[in-house]
Short mmCIF file of C-alpha atoms in Angstrom, two decimals:
data_model
loop_
_atom_site.label_atom_id
_atom_site.label_comp_id
_atom_site.label_asym_id
_atom_site.label_seq_id
_atom_site.Cartn_x
_atom_site.Cartn_y
_atom_site.Cartn_z
CA MET A 1 120.89 92.11 67.67
CA GLY A 2 124.64 92.62 67.35
CA LYS A 3 127.15 89.84 66.85
CA ASP A 4 128.26 90.30 70.45
CA GLY A 5 124.74 89.44 71.70
CA THR A 6 123.70 92.98 72.64
CA LEU A 7 120.95 95.05 71.06
CA GLN A 8 121.96 97.87 68.73
CA VAL A 9 119.30 100.52 69.42
CA PRO A 10 118.93 103.75 67.41
CA ASP A 11 117.90 107.03 69.05
CA TYR A 12 114.46 106.84 67.42
CA PRO A 13 113.49 103.15 67.43
CA VAL A 14 110.21 101.97 65.91
CA ILE A 15 108.15 100.15 68.56
CA PRO A 16 105.21 98.03 67.31
CA HIS A 17 102.37 98.14 69.83
CA ILE A 18 99.00 96.44 70.22
CA ILE A 19 96.45 98.58 72.06
CA GLY A 20 94.51 95.52 73.20
CA ASP A 21 90.90 94.60 73.88
CA GLY A 22 88.44 95.60 76.61
CA SER A 23 90.23 98.06 78.88
CA GLY A 24 93.22 98.20 76.51
CA PRO A 25 92.30 101.56 74.89
CA ASP A 26 91.95 103.22 78.32
CA ILE A 27 95.33 101.86 79.37
CA TRP A 28 97.04 102.94 76.16
CA ALA A 29 95.59 106.47 76.20
CA ALA A 30 96.99 107.04 79.68
CA SER A 31 100.25 105.15 79.30
CA GLN A 32 101.49 106.56 76.01
CA ARG A 33 101.89 110.09 77.34
CA VAL A 34 103.47 108.88 80.60
CA ILE A 35 106.09 106.80 78.76
CA GLU A 36 106.84 109.61 76.31
CA LEU A 37 107.33 112.11 79.13
CA ALA A 38 109.75 109.78 80.93
CA VAL A 39 111.83 109.54 77.73
CA SER A 40 111.61 113.29 77.17
CA VAL A 41 112.74 114.14 80.70
CA ALA A 42 115.59 111.64 80.48
CA TYR A 43 116.94 112.68 77.08
CA ALA A 44 115.54 116.16 76.31
CA GLY A 45 114.61 115.26 72.72
CA ARG A 46 117.81 113.38 71.88
CA ARG A 47 115.84 110.13 71.92
CA ALA A 48 112.19 109.20 71.35
CA LEU A 49 110.04 106.14 70.74
CA MET A 50 108.36 105.90 67.34
CA TRP A 51 105.10 104.03 67.93
CA LYS A 52 103.71 101.76 65.19
CA GLU A 53 100.25 100.36 65.89
CA VAL A 54 99.72 96.76 64.81
CA PHE A 55 96.58 94.69 65.26
CA ALA A 56 95.56 91.57 67.13
CA GLY A 57 92.48 90.39 68.99
CA GLN A 58 88.99 91.81 68.57
CA LYS A 59 90.14 94.98 66.78
CA ALA A 60 92.07 92.92 64.22
CA PHE A 61 89.08 90.66 63.67
CA ASP A 62 86.72 93.61 63.23
CA LEU A 63 89.05 95.43 60.82
CA LEU A 64 90.72 92.58 58.95
CA GLY A 65 88.69 89.44 59.59
CA THR A 66 91.53 87.63 61.39
CA TRP A 67 92.54 87.49 65.04
CA LEU A 68 96.29 87.60 64.44
CA PRO A 69 97.33 89.05 61.06
CA GLU A 70 100.60 87.96 59.51
CA GLU A 71 101.53 91.64 59.18
CA THR A 72 101.53 91.91 62.97
CA LEU A 73 103.88 88.97 63.36
CA GLU A 74 106.13 90.38 60.64
CA SER A 75 106.34 93.76 62.39
CA PHE A 76 107.48 92.12 65.63
CA ARG A 77 109.96 89.98 63.71
CA HIS A 78 111.39 92.99 61.88
CA TYR A 79 111.58 95.55 64.69
CA LEU A 80 112.56 93.02 67.42
CA VAL A 81 111.02 94.86 70.39
CA GLY A 82 107.34 95.67 70.97
CA ILE A 83 104.66 96.04 73.62
CA LYS A 84 101.02 95.00 73.91
CA GLY A 85 97.89 95.45 75.97
CA PRO A 86 95.55 92.64 77.08
CA LEU A 87 93.96 90.45 74.39
CA THR A 88 90.74 88.46 74.39
CA THR A 89 91.07 84.70 74.97
CA PRO A 90 87.77 82.76 74.98
CA VAL A 91 87.33 79.85 77.39
CA GLY A 92 86.54 76.49 75.76
CA GLY A 93 86.00 76.68 72.00
CA GLY A 94 86.93 79.35 69.50
CA ILE A 95 90.41 80.77 68.99
CA ARG A 96 93.28 79.65 71.17
CA SER A 97 95.15 82.19 73.28
CA LEU A 98 96.60 85.00 71.16
CA ASN A 99 99.21 85.57 73.84
CA VAL A 100 100.37 81.96 73.53
CA ALA A 101 100.28 82.21 69.72
CA LEU A 102 102.57 85.27 69.75
CA ARG A 103 105.01 83.55 72.08
CA GLN A 104 105.13 80.39 70.01
CA GLU A 105 105.23 82.02 66.57
CA LEU A 106 108.14 84.27 67.59
CA ASP A 107 109.77 81.64 69.86
CA LEU A 108 109.70 84.00 72.85
CA TYR A 109 110.76 81.24 75.19
CA CYS A 110 111.36 83.31 78.37
CA CYS A 111 108.37 84.79 80.16
CA VAL A 112 110.02 87.15 82.65
CA ARG A 113 107.80 88.32 85.51
CA PRO A 114 109.34 90.52 88.24
CA VAL A 115 107.27 90.67 91.44
CA ARG A 116 108.02 93.44 93.92
CA TYR A 117 106.19 95.33 96.65
CA PHE A 118 105.20 99.01 96.43
CA GLU A 119 105.20 100.95 99.68
CA GLY A 120 101.78 101.88 101.03
CA ILE A 121 99.72 98.98 99.70
CA GLN A 122 98.09 96.78 102.34
CA THR A 123 98.17 93.19 101.11
CA PRO A 124 96.93 89.83 102.49
CA VAL A 125 100.38 88.99 103.93
CA LYS A 126 102.16 90.54 106.93
CA GLU A 127 105.49 91.32 105.30
CA PRO A 128 104.97 91.81 101.56
CA GLN A 129 108.23 93.77 101.34
CA LYS A 130 110.07 90.44 101.59
CA VAL A 131 108.73 89.45 98.17
CA ASP A 132 111.30 90.42 95.55
CA MET A 133 111.51 87.73 92.87
CA VAL A 134 111.88 87.40 89.13
CA ILE A 135 110.07 84.47 87.55
CA PHE A 136 111.56 82.88 84.42
CA ARG A 137 108.66 80.85 83.02
CA GLU A 138 109.26 78.58 80.03
CA ASN A 139 106.97 79.97 77.38
CA THR A 140 106.68 77.55 74.46
CA GLU A 141 106.30 73.98 75.78
CA ASP A 142 104.36 72.11 78.49
CA ILE A 143 100.59 71.79 78.11
CA TYR A 144 100.49 75.26 76.52
CA ALA A 145 101.72 73.61 73.32
CA GLY A 146 98.00 72.97 72.78
CA ILE A 147 98.17 69.27 71.83
CA GLU A 148 94.74 68.22 73.06
CA PHE A 149 91.97 65.82 72.02
CA ALA A 150 88.40 66.66 73.01
CA ALA A 151 86.40 63.98 74.83
CA GLY A 152 84.05 62.18 72.45
CA SER A 153 85.84 63.35 69.31
CA GLU A 154 87.23 61.18 66.53
CA ASP A 155 90.71 62.45 67.39
CA ALA A 156 90.32 61.35 71.01
CA ALA A 157 89.12 57.92 69.88
CA ALA A 158 92.07 57.57 67.50
CA PHE A 159 94.52 58.66 70.18
CA ARG A 160 92.97 56.26 72.71
CA GLU A 161 93.13 53.35 70.27
CA TRP A 162 96.78 54.07 69.47
CA LEU A 163 97.62 54.33 73.18
CA CYS A 164 95.90 51.02 73.94
CA ALA A 165 97.76 49.29 71.11
CA ALA A 166 101.18 50.81 71.74
CA PHE A 167 101.19 51.05 75.55
CA PRO A 168 98.40 48.83 76.95
CA GLU A 169 99.65 48.91 80.55
CA ARG A 170 99.68 52.70 80.60
CA ALA A 171 96.34 52.95 78.80
CA ALA A 172 94.82 50.72 81.50
CA LYS A 173 95.42 53.54 84.00
CA ILE A 174 92.80 55.74 82.33
CA ARG A 175 89.81 55.47 84.65
CA PHE A 176 87.04 56.42 82.17
CA PRO A 177 88.57 56.08 78.70
CA LEU A 178 85.43 56.60 76.60
CA THR A 179 84.64 59.98 78.15
CA SER A 180 88.17 61.30 78.67
CA GLY A 181 89.83 64.20 76.92
CA PHE A 182 93.59 63.92 76.44
CA GLY A 183 96.51 66.34 76.46
CA ILE A 184 100.21 65.92 75.70
CA LYS A 185 102.88 67.68 77.77
CA PRO A 186 106.13 68.13 75.80
CA VAL A 187 109.22 69.16 77.79
CA SER A 188 112.58 69.13 76.01
CA ARG A 189 116.22 69.33 77.05
CA GLU A 190 116.77 72.23 74.61
CA GLY A 191 113.78 74.17 75.93
CA THR A 192 114.87 73.60 79.51
CA GLU A 193 118.50 74.56 78.94
CA ARG A 194 117.88 77.83 77.14
CA LEU A 195 115.43 78.96 79.83
CA VAL A 196 117.66 78.01 82.77
CA ARG A 197 120.71 79.50 81.03
CA ALA A 198 118.86 82.85 80.75
CA ALA A 199 117.77 82.67 84.41
CA ILE A 200 121.30 81.99 85.69
CA ARG A 201 122.78 84.75 83.54
CA TYR A 202 120.14 87.16 84.88
CA ALA A 203 121.09 86.25 88.45
CA GLN A 204 124.76 86.85 87.62
CA GLN A 205 124.13 90.17 85.87
CA HIS A 206 122.05 91.48 88.77
CA SER A 207 124.17 89.99 91.59
CA LEU A 208 121.29 87.94 92.97
CA PRO A 209 121.97 85.12 95.43
CA SER A 210 120.01 82.15 94.06
CA VAL A 211 118.09 80.45 91.28
CA THR A 212 115.26 78.15 92.38
CA LEU A 213 114.10 75.42 89.99
CA VAL A 214 110.38 74.89 90.61
CA HIS A 215 108.88 71.62 89.33
CA LYS A 216 106.58 68.68 90.08
CA GLY A 217 109.20 66.06 89.28
CA ASN A 218 108.16 63.74 92.08
CA ILE A 219 105.02 62.90 90.05
CA MET A 220 105.85 63.82 86.43
CA LYS A 221 109.27 62.22 86.46
CA PHE A 222 110.06 62.27 82.73
CA THR A 223 108.89 65.85 82.06
CA GLU A 224 109.18 68.00 85.18
CA GLY A 225 111.70 65.66 86.79
CA ALA A 226 113.77 65.82 83.62
CA PHE A 227 113.51 69.63 83.73
CA ARG A 228 115.18 69.62 87.14
CA ASP A 229 117.90 67.15 86.14
CA TRP A 230 118.71 68.90 82.86
CA ALA A 231 118.89 72.25 84.69
CA TYR A 232 121.43 70.93 87.20
CA GLU A 233 123.47 69.33 84.40
CA LEU A 234 123.52 72.67 82.55
CA ALA A 235 124.69 74.48 85.70
CA ASP A 236 127.51 71.95 86.06
CA ARG A 237 128.59 71.96 82.42
CA GLU A 238 128.32 75.64 81.49
CA PHE A 239 128.65 77.51 84.78
CA GLY A 240 131.07 75.35 86.78
CA ALA A 241 128.56 74.49 89.50
CA GLN A 242 129.64 72.23 92.37
CA ARG A 243 127.45 70.09 94.63
CA ILE A 244 126.83 71.41 98.12
CA GLY A 245 127.70 68.55 100.46
CA SER A 246 125.92 65.29 99.66
CA GLY A 247 122.74 66.95 98.34
CA VAL A 248 121.72 67.96 94.82
CA TRP A 249 121.90 71.72 95.27
CA ARG A 250 124.77 73.48 93.54
CA ARG A 251 126.96 76.51 94.13
CA LEU A 252 128.46 78.50 91.26
CA PRO A 253 132.00 79.89 91.51
CA ASP A 254 130.54 83.37 92.08
CA GLY A 255 128.51 82.05 95.05
CA ILE A 256 125.07 81.83 93.44
CA ILE A 257 123.07 78.87 94.77
CA ILE A 258 121.13 76.66 92.34
CA LYS A 259 118.39 74.83 94.23
CA ASP A 260 115.05 73.21 93.51
CA CYS A 261 111.62 73.01 95.11
CA ILE A 262 108.49 70.95 94.43
CA CYS A 263 105.81 73.32 93.10
CA ASP A 264 103.22 72.76 95.83
CA ALA A 265 105.89 73.26 98.49
CA PHE A 266 107.04 76.40 96.67
CA LEU A 267 103.54 77.88 96.98
CA GLN A 268 104.03 77.52 100.74
CA GLU A 269 107.59 78.85 100.54
CA ILE A 270 106.50 82.13 98.97
CA LEU A 271 104.21 82.69 101.96
CA LEU A 272 106.54 81.46 104.70
CA HIS A 273 110.05 82.28 103.43
CA PRO A 274 109.81 84.57 100.38
CA ALA A 275 113.15 86.27 101.07
CA GLU A 276 114.96 82.96 100.40
CA HIS A 277 114.12 83.05 96.69
CA SER A 278 115.29 85.64 94.16
CA VAL A 279 115.28 84.16 90.62
CA VAL A 280 112.83 81.34 89.86
CA ALA A 281 113.07 79.10 86.77
CA THR A 282 110.07 76.91 86.07
CA LEU A 283 107.84 75.33 83.45
CA ASN A 284 104.93 76.98 81.71
CA LEU A 285 101.94 75.98 83.87
CA ASN A 286 103.82 76.25 87.17
CA GLY A 287 105.03 79.69 86.16
CA ASP A 288 101.47 80.80 85.42
CA TYR A 289 100.28 79.77 88.88
CA CYS A 290 103.31 81.00 90.81
CA SER A 291 103.55 84.43 89.22
CA ASP A 292 99.86 85.17 89.85
CA ALA A 293 100.06 83.91 93.44
CA LEU A 294 103.09 86.13 94.05
CA ALA A 295 101.33 89.11 92.48
CA ALA A 296 98.48 88.68 94.99
CA GLN A 297 101.00 88.97 97.84
CA VAL A 298 102.16 92.42 96.74
CA GLY A 299 98.91 94.01 95.61
CA GLY A 300 97.48 92.12 92.65
CA ILE A 301 97.91 91.53 88.96
CA GLY A 302 97.36 95.22 88.24
CA ILE A 303 100.93 96.00 89.30
CA SER A 304 102.51 92.88 87.77
CA PRO A 305 104.59 93.46 84.61
CA GLY A 306 105.77 90.88 82.12
CA ALA A 307 108.06 90.31 79.16
CA ASN A 308 108.31 87.56 76.57
CA ILE A 309 111.88 87.31 75.34
CA ASN A 310 114.09 85.30 73.03
CA ALA A 311 117.48 85.91 74.60
CA ILE A 312 119.27 84.58 71.51
CA THR A 313 117.66 86.62 68.72
CA GLY A 314 116.76 89.67 70.83
CA HIS A 315 113.04 89.52 70.02
CA ALA A 316 110.88 90.69 72.93
CA ILE A 317 107.25 91.63 73.51
CA PHE A 318 106.41 93.37 76.77
CA GLU A 319 102.84 93.15 78.00
CA ALA A 320 100.18 93.90 80.55
CA THR A 321 99.80 90.58 82.36
CA HIS A 322 96.13 90.93 83.34
CA GLY A 323 93.01 90.19 81.34
CA THR A 324 90.93 92.56 79.24
CA ALA A 325 88.51 93.53 82.07
CA PRO A 326 85.61 94.10 79.64
CA ALA A 327 83.35 95.30 82.48
CA LEU A 328 85.66 98.31 82.89
CA ALA A 329 86.11 99.05 79.19
CA GLY A 330 85.62 102.74 78.42
CA LEU A 331 85.00 103.67 82.07
CA ASN A 332 88.42 105.24 82.68
CA LYS A 333 88.87 103.18 85.86
CA VAL A 334 91.43 100.47 85.13
CA ASN A 335 94.94 100.46 86.63
CA PRO A 336 97.60 101.02 83.90
CA CYS A 337 100.53 100.00 86.14
CA SER A 338 101.01 96.51 84.69
CA PHE A 339 101.44 98.04 81.24
CA LEU A 340 103.62 100.90 82.53
CA LEU A 341 105.89 98.63 84.56
CA SER A 342 106.23 96.44 81.47
CA ALA A 343 107.20 99.59 79.56
CA GLN A 344 109.82 100.23 82.24
CA MET A 345 111.17 96.73 81.58
CA MET A 346 111.20 97.51 77.85
CA LEU A 347 113.18 100.70 78.38
CA GLU A 348 115.71 98.80 80.49
CA TYR A 349 115.89 96.08 77.83
CA ILE A 350 116.83 98.55 75.08
CA GLY A 351 119.40 100.18 77.36
CA TRP A 352 117.48 103.38 78.16
CA LYS A 353 118.02 103.03 81.90
CA GLU A 354 117.62 106.73 82.68
CA ALA A 355 114.09 106.80 81.25
CA ALA A 356 113.27 103.46 82.91
CA ASP A 357 114.36 104.83 86.31
CA ILE A 358 112.29 108.00 85.91
CA LEU A 359 109.20 105.96 85.01
CA GLY A 360 109.71 103.49 87.88
CA GLN A 361 110.34 106.21 90.44
CA SER A 362 107.20 108.10 89.43
CA ILE A 363 105.10 104.96 89.91
CA ARG A 364 106.61 104.26 93.34
CA ARG A 365 106.20 107.87 94.50
CA THR A 366 102.63 108.20 93.24
CA ILE A 367 101.52 104.98 94.94
CA ALA A 368 103.36 105.90 98.15
CA ASP A 369 101.49 109.24 98.12
CA GLY A 370 98.21 107.31 98.08
CA GLN A 371 97.19 108.50 94.62
CA VAL A 372 95.92 105.31 93.02
CA THR A 373 93.20 103.71 90.91
CA ALA A 374 90.24 101.88 92.42
CA ASP A 375 91.84 98.43 92.62
CA LEU A 376 94.62 99.74 94.89
CA ALA A 377 92.52 102.31 96.75
CA CYS A 378 90.52 99.51 98.38
CA MET A 379 93.82 98.21 99.85
CA MET A 380 95.09 101.61 101.01
CA PRO A 381 92.99 103.28 103.73
CA GLY A 382 92.96 107.04 103.22
CA ALA A 383 94.11 106.83 99.61
CA THR A 384 92.74 109.11 96.92
CA GLU A 385 90.94 107.11 94.24
CA LEU A 386 91.81 108.37 90.77
CA THR A 387 90.58 107.60 87.29
CA THR A 388 93.00 106.08 84.81
CA SER A 389 93.69 109.43 83.15
CA ALA A 390 94.02 111.27 86.48
CA PHE A 391 96.49 108.64 87.68
CA ALA A 392 98.52 109.28 84.53
CA ASP A 393 98.45 113.00 85.35
CA ALA A 394 99.76 112.25 88.86
CA LEU A 395 102.56 110.10 87.45
CA MET A 396 103.58 112.90 85.10
CA GLU A 397 103.54 115.42 87.93
CA HIS A 398 106.07 113.25 89.78
CA MET A 399 108.34 113.26 86.71
CA LYS A 400 108.86 116.97 86.50
CA PRO A 401 112.55 117.91 86.81
#
């Protein structure tokens, strides 16, 4: 990261990558050659990505006896930019989410999730082409901080006793205290401001009309309500925002509207009026729900990319946003588009726009031609169902000069 806040990228950058669990090897085998061809067509050998495999998840545990080796974290710290496939996260006990661990260890506070429609896919909504949003999800706070106390444990009993002694009126609101688990939801001014600052700057850089603050501040007044208030204060202080009439919405000098929406109402908004929202800034759990709901409107999580970014240090990990799909592992059937679209985001992030455009155009053209994997074929009557590797071949065919 240069002193001016822009990445200094060599012509042959080292890119740490995690292949991932379950369907990850199938995705990587197809995607690597597609990404490399896009770079080759764009730059004719003047630039290339130098892949460096690092380990996490089941492969790391099998090889090294740990789910997330320190060497992996150090590689991402050192090289700044990397990419990963899906990683195993058990429900209930066992290890916590490796995805969350990577975000927290590297302070990748912005989860950026673009959601756009691809021509030809039949989705559950009438006008999916109206969905064109970028979600900025806070990535390090909220309940994902992992501060929980299991029901019946000594920790839960100690927490309950402290709560009863320190705040008896609030503790009295717990309906079944002896059998309750507890969780703590931290939301900070600093965490809010750096996320919203990145979202507003993104809207400015891409000439987008609005930033919507999505929250549940009517109920969680001192966490999600504070998120909304701090965001508006930041817009006033750093971006010169002015109130619109007597309401709370703001307008920046360049015309961008800063507005807010209660999360449950927003889940209706994305169905009824999706075109009225372009950039969305929200907390961790809301962002998880909203980005997946939006993905369903345009064709599913298989075509939903994602990035985890620290806009201050430049560190970024791009990722397939879906799960490991263990039932499809080794069958050469899984859709690699989430990973490939994340790779497109990565190429844009390092300033290789020509290669990013070639990769994105090949995906759009291939899908529009009805050459797709099984998950999309079922939503596209008359489409040709391809294996993962055959879909990669079709993408590469559309890249030829």
